[in-house]
Coordinates of C-alpha atoms in Angstrom, one line a residue:
M23 CA 3.3 62.5 -12.4
S24 CA 0.5 64.3 -10.5
E25 CA -1.8 62.4 -8.3
E26 CA -4.9 63.5 -10.2
K27 CA -3.6 62.0 -13.4
L28 CA -2.4 58.9 -11.8
M29 CA -5.6 57.9 -10.0
S30 CA -9.2 57.8 -11.1
K31 CA -11.4 60.3 -9.4
K32 CA -13.6 57.7 -7.7
K33 CA -13.7 54.0 -7.7
P34 CA -17.2 52.4 -7.5
A35 CA -18.0 49.7 -5.0
Y36 CA -18.5 46.2 -6.6
P37 CA -20.9 43.7 -5.1
V38 CA -19.9 40.3 -3.8
N39 CA -21.2 37.7 -6.2
D40 CA -22.7 34.3 -5.3
R41 CA -19.4 32.4 -6.0
L42 CA -17.3 34.8 -3.9
D43 CA -20.0 34.7 -1.1
A44 CA -19.8 30.9 -1.1
Y45 CA -16.0 31.0 -1.0
L46 CA -16.1 33.3 2.1
E47 CA -18.5 31.0 3.8
N48 CA -16.3 28.0 3.1
Y49 CA -13.3 29.7 4.7
N50 CA -15.2 31.0 7.7
R51 CA -15.1 34.6 6.5
K52 CA -18.9 34.9 6.3
I53 CA -20.5 35.0 9.7
E54 CA -23.7 36.6 10.8
I55 CA -23.2 39.8 12.8
P56 CA -25.6 41.8 14.9
I57 CA -25.0 45.2 13.4
F58 CA -24.5 46.7 9.9
Y59 CA -22.6 49.6 8.5
E60 CA -25.8 51.5 7.8
D61 CA -26.8 51.3 11.5
L62 CA -23.6 53.2 12.5
L63 CA -24.6 56.1 10.2
R64 CA -27.5 57.0 12.5
F65 CA -25.3 59.1 14.7
S66 CA -26.8 62.3 16.1
G67 CA -23.7 64.4 16.2
S68 CA -19.9 64.5 16.0
V69 CA -16.7 66.3 17.0
T70 CA -13.4 66.5 15.1
V71 CA -10.5 64.2 16.1
Y72 CA -7.1 66.0 16.3
D73 CA -3.7 64.4 16.5
V74 CA -1.0 65.1 19.1
N75 CA 0.0 68.2 17.0
D76 CA -3.6 69.5 17.0
E77 CA -3.9 68.8 13.3
D78 CA -7.2 67.5 11.8
T79 CA -6.9 63.7 11.4
L80 CA -9.9 63.7 8.9
W81 CA -11.7 61.4 11.5
I82 CA -14.8 62.6 13.4
R83 CA -15.9 61.1 16.8
V84 CA -19.6 60.3 16.5
Y85 CA -22.2 60.0 19.2
Y86 CA -25.7 58.5 19.3
S87 CA -28.9 59.1 21.3
E88 CA -29.0 57.4 24.7
F89 CA -31.4 54.7 23.5
E90 CA -29.4 53.8 20.4
R91 CA -26.1 54.0 22.2
Q92 CA -26.9 51.1 24.5
E93 CA -28.0 48.9 21.6
I94 CA -25.0 49.9 19.4
D95 CA -22.5 49.4 22.2
L96 CA -23.8 45.9 22.9
S97 CA -23.8 44.9 19.2
L98 CA -20.2 46.2 18.7
K99 CA -19.0 44.2 21.8
K100 CA -20.6 41.1 20.2
V101 CA -18.8 41.8 16.9
Y102 CA -15.5 42.1 18.8
S103 CA -16.2 38.7 20.4
I104 CA -17.0 37.1 17.0
L105 CA -13.8 38.6 15.4
H106 CA -11.3 37.9 18.2
S107 CA -12.8 35.2 20.4
D108 CA -15.4 32.4 20.3
G109 CA -18.4 34.6 19.7
S110 CA -19.9 34.0 23.1
D111 CA -21.3 36.6 25.4
S112 CA -18.9 35.7 28.3
I113 CA -16.4 38.4 27.6
I114 CA -18.9 41.2 26.9
Q115 CA -19.1 42.3 30.6
Y116 CA -15.3 43.1 30.5
L117 CA -15.5 45.3 27.4
N118 CA -16.2 48.9 26.9
I119 CA -16.7 50.8 23.6
D120 CA -14.5 53.9 24.2
A121 CA -15.1 55.6 20.8
V122 CA -16.7 55.3 17.5
D123 CA -14.9 57.3 14.8
Y124 CA -16.0 58.0 11.2
C125 CA -13.6 58.8 8.4
T126 CA -14.8 61.4 6.0
F127 CA -11.9 61.0 3.6
G128 CA -11.5 58.4 0.8
N129 CA -13.7 55.9 -0.8
S130 CA -14.5 53.4 2.0
K131 CA -15.6 55.9 4.7
P132 CA -15.0 53.4 7.5
F133 CA -16.0 53.4 11.1
R134 CA -13.1 52.8 13.6
I135 CA -14.2 51.2 16.8
K136 CA -12.1 51.5 20.0
V137 CA -12.6 48.6 22.4
R138 CA -11.1 48.6 25.9
N139 CA -10.8 45.7 28.4
I140 CA -12.0 47.3 31.7
L141 CA -10.0 44.8 33.8
N142 CA -6.6 45.9 32.5
D143 CA -7.2 49.0 30.3
N144 CA -5.7 47.2 27.2
F145 CA -7.4 48.4 24.1
T146 CA -7.6 47.6 20.4
Y147 CA -9.5 48.7 17.3
F148 CA -11.6 47.2 14.5
Y149 CA -13.2 48.7 11.5
V150 CA -16.7 48.6 10.0
K151 CA -16.9 49.2 6.3
K152 CA -19.3 48.7 3.4
T153 CA -18.6 45.4 1.6
D154 CA -16.8 45.8 -1.7
A155 CA -15.6 42.8 -3.8
S156 CA -12.3 44.6 -4.7
R157 CA -11.5 45.0 -1.0
V158 CA -12.4 41.3 -0.2
Y159 CA -10.1 40.1 -3.0
G160 CA -7.4 42.5 -1.6
L161 CA -7.7 41.2 1.9
E162 CA -7.6 37.5 0.9
L163 CA -4.6 38.1 -1.4
E164 CA -2.8 39.9 1.5
H165 CA -3.6 37.0 3.8
M166 CA -2.1 34.5 1.4
L167 CA 0.7 36.3 -0.5
S168 CA 2.1 38.7 2.2
P169 CA 4.0 37.8 5.3
Y170 CA 0.9 38.6 7.4
N171 CA -2.3 36.8 8.2
L172 CA -5.5 38.9 8.2
N173 CA -8.7 38.5 10.2
F174 CA -11.9 39.9 8.7
L175 CA -15.6 39.0 8.4
V176 CA -18.2 39.7 5.7
Y177 CA -21.9 39.6 6.2
K178 CA -24.2 41.0 3.5
D179 CA -23.3 44.7 2.9
T180 CA -21.0 45.0 5.9
L181 CA -17.2 44.2 6.2
I182 CA -15.5 43.9 9.6
E183 CA -11.7 44.2 9.6
E184 CA -9.2 43.8 12.4
H185 CA -6.8 46.7 13.1
I186 CA -3.4 46.4 11.6
A187 CA -0.9 47.8 14.1
G188 CA 2.0 50.0 13.0
I189 CA 3.1 53.6 12.6
P190 CA 1.3 55.4 9.7
G191 CA 3.7 55.8 6.8
D192 CA 3.0 59.5 6.4
F193 CA 3.7 60.2 10.1
F194 CA 6.8 58.0 10.1
I195 CA 8.3 59.7 7.0
K196 CA 7.7 63.1 8.4
E197 CA 8.6 62.7 12.1
M198 CA 10.7 59.5 12.5
L199 CA 12.6 58.9 9.3
P200 CA 15.0 61.9 9.9
K201 CA 15.9 60.4 13.3
C202 CA 16.8 56.9 11.9
T203 CA 20.4 55.7 11.9
E204 CA 22.1 55.2 8.5
S205 CA 21.8 51.4 9.0
E206 CA 18.1 51.7 9.7
K207 CA 17.6 53.9 6.6
S208 CA 19.3 51.2 4.5
Q209 CA 17.0 48.6 5.9
L210 CA 13.9 50.8 5.2
A211 CA 15.1 51.3 1.6
K212 CA 15.3 47.5 1.2
E213 CA 11.8 47.0 2.7
F214 CA 10.4 49.7 0.4
V215 CA 11.8 47.9 -2.7
K216 CA 10.3 44.6 -1.6
F217 CA 6.9 46.3 -0.7
N218 CA 6.9 48.0 -4.1
E219 CA 7.5 44.7 -5.9
R220 CA 4.8 42.9 -3.8
C221 CA 2.2 45.5 -4.6
M222 CA 2.9 45.4 -8.3
I223 CA 2.8 41.6 -8.5
R224 CA -0.6 41.2 -6.9
L225 CA -2.0 44.5 -8.4
L226 CA -2.6 46.3 -5.1
G227 CA -2.9 50.0 -6.0
D228 CA -2.9 53.4 -4.2
M229 CA -0.2 52.7 -1.7
R230 CA 0.3 56.4 -0.8
S231 CA 2.1 56.8 2.6
Y232 CA -1.1 57.0 4.6
N233 CA -2.3 53.6 3.2
Y234 CA 0.5 51.6 4.7
V235 CA 2.2 51.4 8.1
I236 CA 5.8 50.9 9.3
V237 CA 6.1 48.1 11.8
P238 CA 9.2 48.2 14.1
T239 CA 10.3 45.1 15.8
H240 CA 13.1 45.0 18.4
D241 CA 15.6 42.3 17.7
F242 CA 18.6 42.0 20.1
D243 CA 20.5 45.3 19.7
H244 CA 18.6 46.8 16.8
V245 CA 15.2 47.6 15.4
V246 CA 13.9 45.7 12.3
Y247 CA 11.4 47.6 10.2
K248 CA 8.7 46.1 7.9
I249 CA 6.2 47.8 5.6
R250 CA 2.6 46.6 5.7
A251 CA -0.4 47.7 3.6
I252 CA -3.6 48.7 5.5
D253 CA -6.0 49.7 2.7
F254 CA -7.1 47.2 0.1
D255 CA -9.8 49.4 -1.7
Q256 CA -7.7 49.6 -4.9
Q257 CA -7.2 45.9 -5.6
C258 CA -7.3 45.2 -9.4
F259 CA -9.1 48.4 -10.5
E260 CA -6.9 51.0 -12.0
G261 CA -5.6 50.9 -15.6
K262 CA -2.3 52.5 -15.1
L263 CA 0.5 50.1 -14.0
K264 CA 2.2 52.9 -12.1
V265 CA -0.7 53.0 -9.6
Y266 CA 0.4 49.5 -8.5
R267 CA 3.9 50.7 -7.8
P268 CA 4.2 52.9 -4.6
Q269 CA 7.4 54.5 -5.9
F270 CA 5.3 56.7 -8.3
F271 CA 3.3 58.5 -5.6
K272 CA 4.6 61.9 -4.5
E273 CA 3.8 61.0 -0.9
N274 CA 6.5 58.3 -1.1
Y275 CA 9.2 60.6 -2.6
L276 CA 11.5 60.5 0.5
M277 CA 11.3 56.7 0.5
V278 CA 12.3 56.6 -3.2
E279 CA 15.2 59.0 -2.4
L280 CA 16.2 56.6 0.4
V281 CA 16.4 53.7 -2.1
R282 CA 18.4 55.9 -4.6
K283 CA 20.9 57.0 -1.9
K284 CA 21.3 53.7 0.0
L285 CA 21.1 50.9 -2.5
Q286 CA 23.0 50.1 -5.6
K287 CA 21.1 48.8 -8.7
K288 CA 22.4 45.3 -8.1
S289 CA 21.0 45.3 -4.6
V290 CA 17.6 46.6 -5.8
D291 CA 17.5 43.9 -8.5
Q292 CA 18.4 41.3 -5.8
Y293 CA 15.6 42.4 -3.5
K294 CA 13.1 42.3 -6.3
V295 CA 14.1 38.7 -7.1
E296 CA 13.9 37.8 -3.5
E297 CA 10.3 39.2 -3.2
R298 CA 9.2 37.5 -6.4
S299 CA 10.6 34.2 -5.1
I300 CA 8.8 34.6 -1.8
V301 CA 5.5 35.4 -3.4
A302 CA 5.9 32.4 -5.8
K303 CA 6.5 30.1 -2.8
R304 CA 3.4 31.5 -1.1
I305 CA 1.3 30.9 -4.2
K306 CA 2.4 27.3 -4.3
S307 CA 1.8 26.8 -0.5
S308 CA -1.6 28.4 -0.7
G309 CA -2.7 25.5 -2.9
N310 CA -6.4 25.2 -3.7
R311 CA -7.4 28.2 -1.7
I312 CA -5.7 30.7 -4.0
K313 CA -6.8 28.7 -7.1
K314 CA -10.4 29.0 -6.0
L315 CA -10.2 32.7 -5.3
I316 CA -8.5 33.5 -8.6
E317 CA -11.0 31.3 -10.6
I318 CA -13.8 33.4 -9.1
C319 CA -11.9 36.7 -9.7
R320 CA -11.3 35.8 -13.3
E321 CA -15.1 35.9 -14.0
D322 CA -15.9 38.8 -11.7
E323 CA -16.5 42.4 -12.8
I324 CA -14.2 44.6 -10.6
S325 CA -13.0 47.2 -13.0
T326 CA -14.0 49.0 -16.2
P327 CA -13.3 47.8 -19.8
E328 CA -11.1 50.9 -20.3
N329 CA -8.9 50.1 -17.3
I330 CA -8.6 46.5 -18.3
E331 CA -7.5 47.4 -21.8
M332 CA -5.0 49.9 -20.6
L333 CA -3.4 47.7 -18.0
K334 CA -3.1 44.6 -20.1
E335 CA -1.4 46.7 -22.9
Q336 CA 1.1 48.2 -20.4
I337 CA 2.0 44.9 -18.9
Y338 CA 2.4 43.4 -22.4
E339 CA 4.8 46.2 -23.3
L340 CA 6.8 45.4 -20.2
I341 CA 7.1 41.6 -20.5
L342 CA 6.0 40.9 -24.2
D343 CA 3.6 38.0 -23.2
M344 CA 0.8 37.8 -25.7
D345 CA -1.5 36.1 -23.2
F346 CA -2.0 39.4 -21.5
R347 CA -3.4 40.9 -24.6
K348 CA -6.1 38.2 -24.7
S349 CA -7.3 39.0 -21.2
K350 CA -11.0 40.0 -20.8
T351 CA -11.1 40.8 -17.1
M352 CA -8.9 42.1 -14.3
G353 CA -9.0 38.7 -12.7
E354 CA -7.4 37.2 -15.8
V355 CA -4.7 39.9 -15.8
L356 CA -4.0 39.1 -12.1
D357 CA -4.0 35.4 -12.8
L358 CA -1.5 35.7 -15.6
G359 CA 0.8 38.0 -13.5
L360 CA 0.9 35.5 -10.6
D361 CA 1.4 32.6 -13.0
F362 CA 4.3 34.5 -14.7
V363 CA 6.0 35.0 -11.3
K364 CA 5.5 31.4 -10.3
R365 CA 6.7 30.0 -13.7
N366 CA 9.9 32.1 -13.5
Y367 CA 10.6 30.9 -10.0
E368 CA 10.1 27.3 -11.1
D369 CA 12.3 27.7 -14.1
V370 CA 15.1 29.2 -12.1
S371 CA 14.8 26.5 -9.4
M372 CA 14.9 23.7 -12.0
K373 CA 18.0 25.3 -13.7
Q374 CA 19.7 25.4 -10.3
I375 CA 18.9 21.7 -9.7
I376 CA 20.3 20.7 -13.1
E377 CA 23.4 22.9 -12.7
S378 CA 24.1 21.3 -9.3
R379 CA 24.0 17.8 -10.8
Y380 CA 26.4 18.4 -13.6

């Protein structure tokens, strides 16, 4: 299926409502910051950023007038301190803003800030984006339902996200996948199956290869690979169920082929069950926090009536649960999906307990 038919042309940004704003404040996600997204748009010029192969990265490096640069640099250093430290000014003297890059591609049009410690030349990034309720729900769900914690801040119309380290999926597939051993390819196939399942369960869409990273970890005599989402713009918006399954994007074709060649159907089914069980455990362990988030999401407007109608019908056709047809919002569809996963896990666990006793 072509990308144009699979995805909507443009997703609108949805405002953070009062209940979600209060939730963010309660969990220390809402903190006053000294600079806003709009402030960074006042750049006076830019140059194109190229990769190591001299190809356009779709990022531009922006620069500001001398007067504004000093103010912006200081504010960005303070944001770094709030995001990664105690928010005090004590570390600011050791920081340098090496670059401010602006992405001209996609919905979010983020700024990428490169911060370097001048004492040891270690550097990291963080991102400045416009606040969007979909993205906030996506970040919180990733924090609670994936293997990874996420650090981000929201203040009014500005969202600050920490950098998620890893090798961009598109670069990995093109440059590094052909060099992987057969064992590593089998492991990557397994991780793609689990990643695919996790995205579908929590309705995270548009996981084309440049929207996730491959994270290699050295473990004794081999490398362990994990797949991690880095873009949460398409949380609970699209109406087509396929959008929430990375396997249907042409950019992931080689990963799908890897699964087909390396894994038998029984193994694929096993890894799907494993991922659903892990997500169910995370839902239970998240307790009131995820309950509060889903309650807010159930009443929020983060999609169109047409998309909601389409998605709930497609999910109903898949699992034949009439409750999906009664859904009025994307939050209700998400809630029912997570509850379905949790109930199935509890039913299987109870069955195993009963069988072990008799």
